Amino acid sequence: MSSLLFPFFWNNTSLFILDQRKLPFEKEYIKCDTYTDVIKCIKDMVVRGAPAIGVVSGYGMYLAVKNYKGKNFKKYITKVADEFISCRPTAYNLSYVVNRIKDFLLKIPKDKLDNEILELVFKEVEKIKKENKQLLQKVVNNGLKLLKKNSCVLTHCNTGVLACGDIGSALGVIIEGYKNKKVSFVFVDETRPYLQGARLTMLELISADVPCCMITDNMAGYVIKEKKVDCIIVGADRIAKNGDTANKIGTYTLAVLAKYHKIPFYVVAPSSSIDKNISTGKEIKIEQRGEDEVKYINGKPITLETANVLHPAFDVTPAELITAIVTEEGIFKYPYNFR
């Protein structure tokens, strides 16, 4: 993946975020100078993917501290953290990073908020970014162990560099699998309504010279049945202690298809996506997004203006449908019990 497509970077005083809504046809970075700029980018899906928005939110917290001019810092930073966590509530990486920075800051006495502290906060964010990269490499290495030689794989949404900030999770396994002759072909769900598969995953696979074919979401059953798909590999936005997994809407459908056709269904994600505060997927808050994101494509309506639309951004796949969950800590199989 070209460095020009890195989803975000820090440049002296500002955070620059690649506008993924415009890919693959336009490459534009949005400059963020305030934490509210960062929140808007996350909320509007300029940047997306649980690991990526986790790291980006860390830089956003740094900007909040950098621009602070009030009199009650602890109240301020708690409010900022709440704003970040609520802007996209399903992805656990976001709340994990934000709470980590918040807890770090709340231990600082009010009169110690100076340039030295600001530097420590920035170093903590950079540390999180480095940890993210190291974790993802281990995740990919573990995921490769599950693949048989010359596998035909189906994937959903986007879980590569654009979603993670580095090597990727599920897509990282797929691309590295191709390099190691463990993957021969990839089918990519277009992933309505934001088309992350069509716009982003196809871009990453084609850039890596991986043989691939895009399909509409409702072709998955046909492809699995007729094209001899060997396994399905997806990412995760939040995983409960029992293994129930929230991921991009449509993931649950694929898991049901995999179960019926008796092919493995793998979830690949760093352990920072596991929320050990919740027991089952019933406790995962599913983000409901606006109707217009479904009713319009590139600003053009595809249905009547008066049409009612349901738009959950994620669904939850029950643990019993997941063949294995892969993290940097290893390969886990049902029944799951993350502690």
Short mmCIF file of C-alpha atoms in Angstrom, two decimals, residues 19-308:
data_model
loop_
_atom_site.label_atom_id
_atom_site.label_comp_id
_atom_site.label_asym_id
_atom_site.label_seq_id
_atom_site.Cartn_x
_atom_site.Cartn_y
_atom_site.Cartn_z
CA ASP A 19 -10.83 11.28 3.30
CA GLN A 20 -11.76 7.68 2.59
CA ARG A 21 -15.20 8.70 1.34
CA LYS A 22 -13.52 9.93 -1.84
CA LEU A 23 -11.45 6.82 -2.52
CA PRO A 24 -10.53 5.28 -4.89
CA PHE A 25 -10.91 8.16 -7.31
CA GLU A 26 -9.69 11.12 -5.25
CA LYS A 27 -6.94 11.34 -2.64
CA GLU A 28 -7.46 14.22 -0.25
CA TYR A 29 -6.29 14.78 3.32
CA ILE A 30 -8.29 16.84 5.80
CA LYS A 31 -6.29 18.94 8.27
CA CYS A 32 -7.42 18.70 11.90
CA ASP A 33 -6.28 21.39 14.35
CA THR A 34 -8.86 20.80 17.09
CA TYR A 35 -10.38 17.76 18.76
CA THR A 36 -13.77 18.67 17.30
CA ASP A 37 -12.23 18.46 13.81
CA VAL A 38 -11.17 14.90 14.63
CA ILE A 39 -14.59 13.96 16.04
CA LYS A 40 -16.26 15.24 12.88
CA CYS A 41 -13.93 13.14 10.72
CA ILE A 42 -14.72 10.03 12.76
CA LYS A 43 -18.46 10.69 12.83
CA ASP A 44 -18.62 11.47 9.10
CA MET A 45 -16.54 8.37 8.26
CA VAL A 46 -13.69 10.32 6.75
CA VAL A 47 -11.67 7.78 8.73
CA ARG A 48 -13.12 4.39 9.68
CA GLY A 49 -12.03 0.98 10.89
CA ALA A 50 -11.83 0.25 14.61
CA PRO A 51 -8.00 0.25 15.01
CA ALA A 52 -7.57 3.39 12.88
CA ILE A 53 -10.21 5.45 14.66
CA GLY A 54 -8.72 4.30 17.95
CA VAL A 55 -5.32 5.81 17.15
CA VAL A 56 -6.87 8.89 15.53
CA SER A 57 -8.94 9.52 18.66
CA GLY A 58 -5.69 9.47 20.64
CA TYR A 59 -4.35 12.34 18.55
CA GLY A 60 -7.71 14.05 19.02
CA MET A 61 -7.34 13.81 22.80
CA TYR A 62 -3.86 15.32 22.48
CA LEU A 63 -5.29 18.25 20.49
CA ALA A 64 -7.92 18.74 23.19
CA VAL A 65 -5.18 19.08 25.82
CA LYS A 66 -3.04 21.27 23.57
CA ASN A 67 -5.87 23.76 23.00
CA TYR A 68 -7.20 23.79 26.57
CA LYS A 69 -7.72 27.25 28.07
CA GLY A 70 -10.31 26.67 30.80
CA LYS A 71 -10.26 26.47 34.59
CA ASN A 72 -11.58 22.97 35.29
CA PHE A 73 -9.37 20.57 33.34
CA LYS A 74 -10.72 17.31 34.76
CA LYS A 75 -14.29 18.24 33.91
CA TYR A 76 -13.19 19.37 30.45
CA ILE A 77 -11.22 16.23 29.56
CA THR A 78 -14.01 13.96 30.84
CA LYS A 79 -16.46 15.82 28.58
CA VAL A 80 -14.09 15.52 25.61
CA ALA A 81 -13.67 11.78 26.22
CA ASP A 82 -17.45 11.31 26.36
CA GLU A 83 -17.81 13.17 23.06
CA PHE A 84 -15.30 10.89 21.38
CA ILE A 85 -16.81 7.68 22.74
CA SER A 86 -20.35 8.64 21.75
CA CYS A 87 -19.45 9.70 18.19
CA ARG A 88 -19.15 6.04 17.07
CA PRO A 89 -20.24 3.87 19.99
CA THR A 90 -19.87 0.35 18.58
CA ALA A 91 -16.09 0.25 17.96
CA TYR A 92 -14.32 -0.68 21.19
CA ASN A 93 -10.84 0.47 20.12
CA LEU A 94 -12.04 4.06 20.23
CA SER A 95 -13.22 3.94 23.84
CA TYR A 96 -10.16 1.88 24.81
CA VAL A 97 -7.72 4.54 23.56
CA VAL A 98 -9.77 7.52 24.75
CA ASN A 99 -10.17 6.09 28.26
CA ARG A 100 -6.48 5.24 28.38
CA ILE A 101 -5.51 8.84 27.58
CA LYS A 102 -8.20 10.21 29.90
CA ASP A 103 -7.04 8.07 32.83
CA PHE A 104 -3.46 9.18 32.17
CA LEU A 105 -4.54 12.83 32.22
CA LEU A 106 -6.75 12.62 35.30
CA LYS A 107 -3.75 11.56 37.37
CA ILE A 108 -2.03 14.87 36.60
CA PRO A 109 -2.44 17.66 39.19
CA LYS A 110 -4.12 20.73 37.75
CA ASP A 111 -1.09 22.97 38.22
CA LYS A 112 1.17 20.57 36.34
CA LEU A 113 -0.54 20.96 32.95
CA ASP A 114 2.43 22.43 31.06
CA ASN A 115 4.52 21.74 27.96
CA GLU A 116 6.26 18.86 29.68
CA ILE A 117 2.94 17.15 30.35
CA LEU A 118 1.79 17.90 26.82
CA GLU A 119 4.88 16.13 25.51
CA LEU A 120 4.15 13.12 27.73
CA VAL A 121 0.61 12.92 26.33
CA PHE A 122 1.93 13.02 22.77
CA LYS A 123 4.44 10.28 23.58
CA GLU A 124 1.61 8.16 25.00
CA VAL A 125 -0.34 8.55 21.74
CA GLU A 126 2.74 7.63 19.71
CA LYS A 127 3.21 4.62 21.99
CA ILE A 128 -0.37 3.51 21.28
CA LYS A 129 0.28 3.87 17.55
CA LYS A 130 3.44 1.76 17.81
CA GLU A 131 1.66 -0.87 19.91
CA ASN A 132 -1.11 -1.02 17.29
CA LYS A 133 1.42 -1.81 14.56
CA GLN A 134 3.16 -4.48 16.63
CA LEU A 135 -0.14 -6.11 17.62
CA LEU A 136 -1.37 -6.23 14.04
CA GLN A 137 1.79 -7.94 12.81
CA LYS A 138 1.30 -10.65 15.44
CA VAL A 139 -2.38 -10.92 14.53
CA VAL A 140 -1.49 -11.50 10.88
CA ASN A 141 1.18 -14.06 11.73
CA ASN A 142 -1.35 -16.02 13.77
CA GLY A 143 -4.01 -15.74 11.08
CA LEU A 144 -1.70 -17.22 8.46
CA LYS A 145 -1.60 -20.45 10.47
CA LEU A 146 -5.28 -21.07 9.68
CA LEU A 147 -4.98 -20.85 5.91
CA LYS A 148 -4.53 -23.88 3.70
CA LYS A 149 -2.49 -23.65 0.51
CA ASN A 150 -4.12 -21.78 -2.40
CA SER A 151 -7.31 -20.92 -0.51
CA CYS A 152 -10.18 -19.07 -2.14
CA VAL A 153 -11.32 -16.49 0.42
CA LEU A 154 -14.36 -14.26 0.80
CA THR A 155 -14.15 -11.07 2.86
CA HIS A 156 -16.44 -8.23 3.90
CA CYS A 157 -15.98 -4.47 4.36
CA ASN A 158 -12.38 -3.19 4.69
CA THR A 159 -9.88 -4.44 7.25
CA GLY A 160 -6.57 -3.45 5.69
CA VAL A 161 -4.14 -0.55 6.02
CA LEU A 162 -6.96 1.95 5.52
CA ALA A 163 -8.89 0.50 8.47
CA CYS A 164 -6.00 -0.20 10.80
CA GLY A 165 -3.28 2.31 10.06
CA ASP A 166 -0.75 -0.40 9.36
CA ILE A 167 -0.60 -3.93 7.96
CA GLY A 168 -4.30 -4.59 8.55
CA SER A 169 -6.18 -7.34 10.36
CA ALA A 170 -8.34 -9.70 8.27
CA LEU A 171 -7.17 -8.16 4.99
CA GLY A 172 -3.62 -8.22 6.30
CA VAL A 173 -3.93 -11.99 6.69
CA ILE A 174 -5.33 -12.28 3.17
CA ILE A 175 -2.62 -10.17 1.50
CA GLU A 176 0.20 -11.86 3.41
CA GLY A 177 -1.49 -15.17 2.64
CA TYR A 178 -1.24 -14.43 -1.07
CA LYS A 179 2.45 -13.59 -0.72
CA ASN A 180 2.95 -16.94 1.03
CA LYS A 181 0.92 -18.92 -1.55
CA LYS A 182 -1.83 -19.62 0.97
CA VAL A 183 -4.42 -17.46 -0.82
CA SER A 184 -5.07 -17.82 -4.53
CA PHE A 185 -8.19 -15.68 -5.00
CA VAL A 186 -10.38 -13.26 -3.05
CA PHE A 187 -14.06 -12.42 -3.41
CA VAL A 188 -14.94 -9.02 -1.95
CA ASP A 189 -18.43 -8.00 -0.84
CA GLU A 190 -19.11 -4.45 -2.02
CA THR A 191 -20.48 -3.74 1.49
CA ARG A 192 -23.47 -1.46 1.19
CA PRO A 193 -24.21 1.30 1.89
CA TYR A 194 -20.73 2.86 2.21
CA LEU A 195 -19.17 0.42 -0.26
CA GLN A 196 -16.01 -0.09 1.77
CA GLY A 197 -15.40 -3.38 -0.02
CA ALA A 198 -15.84 -1.95 -3.50
CA ARG A 199 -13.95 1.29 -2.90
CA LEU A 200 -11.31 0.38 -0.31
CA THR A 201 -10.67 -3.36 -0.16
CA MET A 202 -10.55 -3.68 -3.94
CA LEU A 203 -8.11 -0.75 -4.00
CA GLU A 204 -5.82 -2.42 -1.46
CA LEU A 205 -5.97 -5.83 -3.15
CA ILE A 206 -5.37 -4.48 -6.64
CA SER A 207 -2.50 -2.34 -5.32
CA ALA A 208 -0.98 -5.53 -3.86
CA ASP A 209 -1.56 -7.47 -7.13
CA VAL A 210 -3.83 -9.98 -5.38
CA PRO A 211 -6.28 -11.73 -7.77
CA CYS A 212 -9.75 -10.60 -6.70
CA CYS A 213 -13.33 -10.07 -7.77
CA MET A 214 -15.96 -7.74 -6.34
CA ILE A 215 -19.46 -9.05 -5.75
CA THR A 216 -22.66 -7.44 -4.52
CA ASP A 217 -23.56 -8.38 -0.97
CA ASN A 218 -26.50 -10.52 -2.11
CA MET A 219 -24.24 -12.64 -4.35
CA ALA A 220 -22.36 -14.16 -1.41
CA GLY A 221 -24.52 -17.29 -1.15
CA TYR A 222 -24.18 -18.00 -4.87
CA VAL A 223 -20.41 -17.49 -4.81
CA ILE A 224 -19.90 -19.72 -1.76
CA LYS A 225 -21.98 -22.47 -3.36
CA GLU A 226 -20.73 -22.27 -6.95
CA LYS A 227 -17.16 -20.94 -6.71
CA LYS A 228 -15.86 -23.21 -3.95
CA VAL A 229 -14.97 -20.58 -1.37
CA ASP A 230 -12.69 -22.23 1.21
CA CYS A 231 -13.21 -19.80 4.08
CA ILE A 232 -14.58 -16.40 5.09
CA ILE A 233 -12.32 -13.93 6.91
CA VAL A 234 -13.66 -10.76 8.53
CA GLY A 235 -12.61 -8.19 11.10
CA ALA A 236 -14.33 -6.99 14.27
CA ASP A 237 -15.36 -3.71 15.85
CA ARG A 238 -16.20 -5.12 19.28
CA ILE A 239 -16.00 -8.63 20.72
CA ALA A 240 -17.79 -9.65 23.92
CA LYS A 241 -16.23 -11.96 26.52
CA ASN A 242 -18.23 -14.90 25.16
CA GLY A 243 -17.03 -14.27 21.58
CA ASP A 244 -20.17 -12.60 20.20
CA THR A 245 -18.78 -10.21 17.59
CA ALA A 246 -20.02 -6.88 16.27
CA ASN A 247 -18.80 -6.08 12.79
CA LYS A 248 -19.99 -4.27 9.67
CA ILE A 249 -23.62 -4.94 8.81
CA GLY A 250 -23.86 -8.08 6.69
CA THR A 251 -21.27 -10.05 8.65
CA TYR A 252 -23.91 -12.10 10.47
CA THR A 253 -25.42 -13.12 7.12
CA LEU A 254 -22.05 -14.45 5.97
CA ALA A 255 -21.61 -16.41 9.20
CA VAL A 256 -24.97 -18.12 8.69
CA LEU A 257 -24.03 -18.97 5.09
CA ALA A 258 -20.67 -20.35 6.24
CA LYS A 259 -22.38 -22.57 8.82
CA TYR A 260 -24.81 -23.97 6.24
CA HIS A 261 -22.08 -24.63 3.67
CA LYS A 262 -19.71 -26.04 6.31
CA ILE A 263 -16.81 -23.69 5.62
CA PRO A 264 -14.70 -21.92 8.29
CA PHE A 265 -15.71 -18.43 9.39
CA TYR A 266 -12.78 -16.57 10.94
CA VAL A 267 -12.75 -13.29 12.88
CA VAL A 268 -9.39 -11.50 12.90
CA ALA A 269 -8.77 -8.53 15.23
CA PRO A 270 -6.33 -7.20 17.83
CA SER A 271 -7.21 -7.87 21.47
CA SER A 272 -7.96 -4.14 21.83
CA SER A 273 -11.26 -4.99 20.08
CA ILE A 274 -12.28 -7.32 22.93
CA ASP A 275 -14.49 -5.58 25.48
CA LYS A 276 -14.04 -7.53 28.70
CA ASN A 277 -16.64 -5.35 30.39
CA ILE A 278 -19.50 -7.03 28.54
CA SER A 279 -20.51 -10.68 28.74
CA THR A 280 -22.47 -11.11 25.50
CA GLY A 281 -23.30 -9.37 22.26
CA LYS A 282 -26.65 -8.28 23.68
CA GLU A 283 -24.78 -5.57 25.56
CA ILE A 284 -23.18 -4.10 22.44
CA LYS A 285 -24.71 -0.80 21.38
CA ILE A 286 -25.37 -0.86 17.64
CA GLU A 287 -24.85 2.48 15.92
CA GLN A 288 -27.85 3.63 13.89
CA ARG A 289 -26.87 5.95 11.06
CA GLY A 290 -28.89 8.34 8.90
CA GLU A 291 -31.36 7.30 6.21
CA ASP A 292 -29.74 9.43 3.51
CA GLU A 293 -26.58 7.30 3.55
CA VAL A 294 -28.75 4.49 2.16
CA LYS A 295 -31.16 6.54 0.05
CA TYR A 296 -28.45 8.35 -1.90
CA ILE A 297 -25.34 7.28 -3.81
CA ASN A 298 -22.95 10.08 -4.79
CA GLY A 299 -25.67 12.60 -4.06
CA LYS A 300 -28.24 10.93 -6.32
CA PRO A 301 -31.42 9.35 -4.91
CA ILE A 302 -32.00 5.63 -5.51
CA THR A 303 -35.48 5.50 -3.96
CA LEU A 304 -38.41 7.79 -3.21
CA GLU A 305 -37.75 10.70 -0.86
CA THR A 306 -40.59 9.50 1.38
CA ALA A 307 -39.23 5.94 1.69
CA ASN A 308 -38.52 4.70 5.21
#
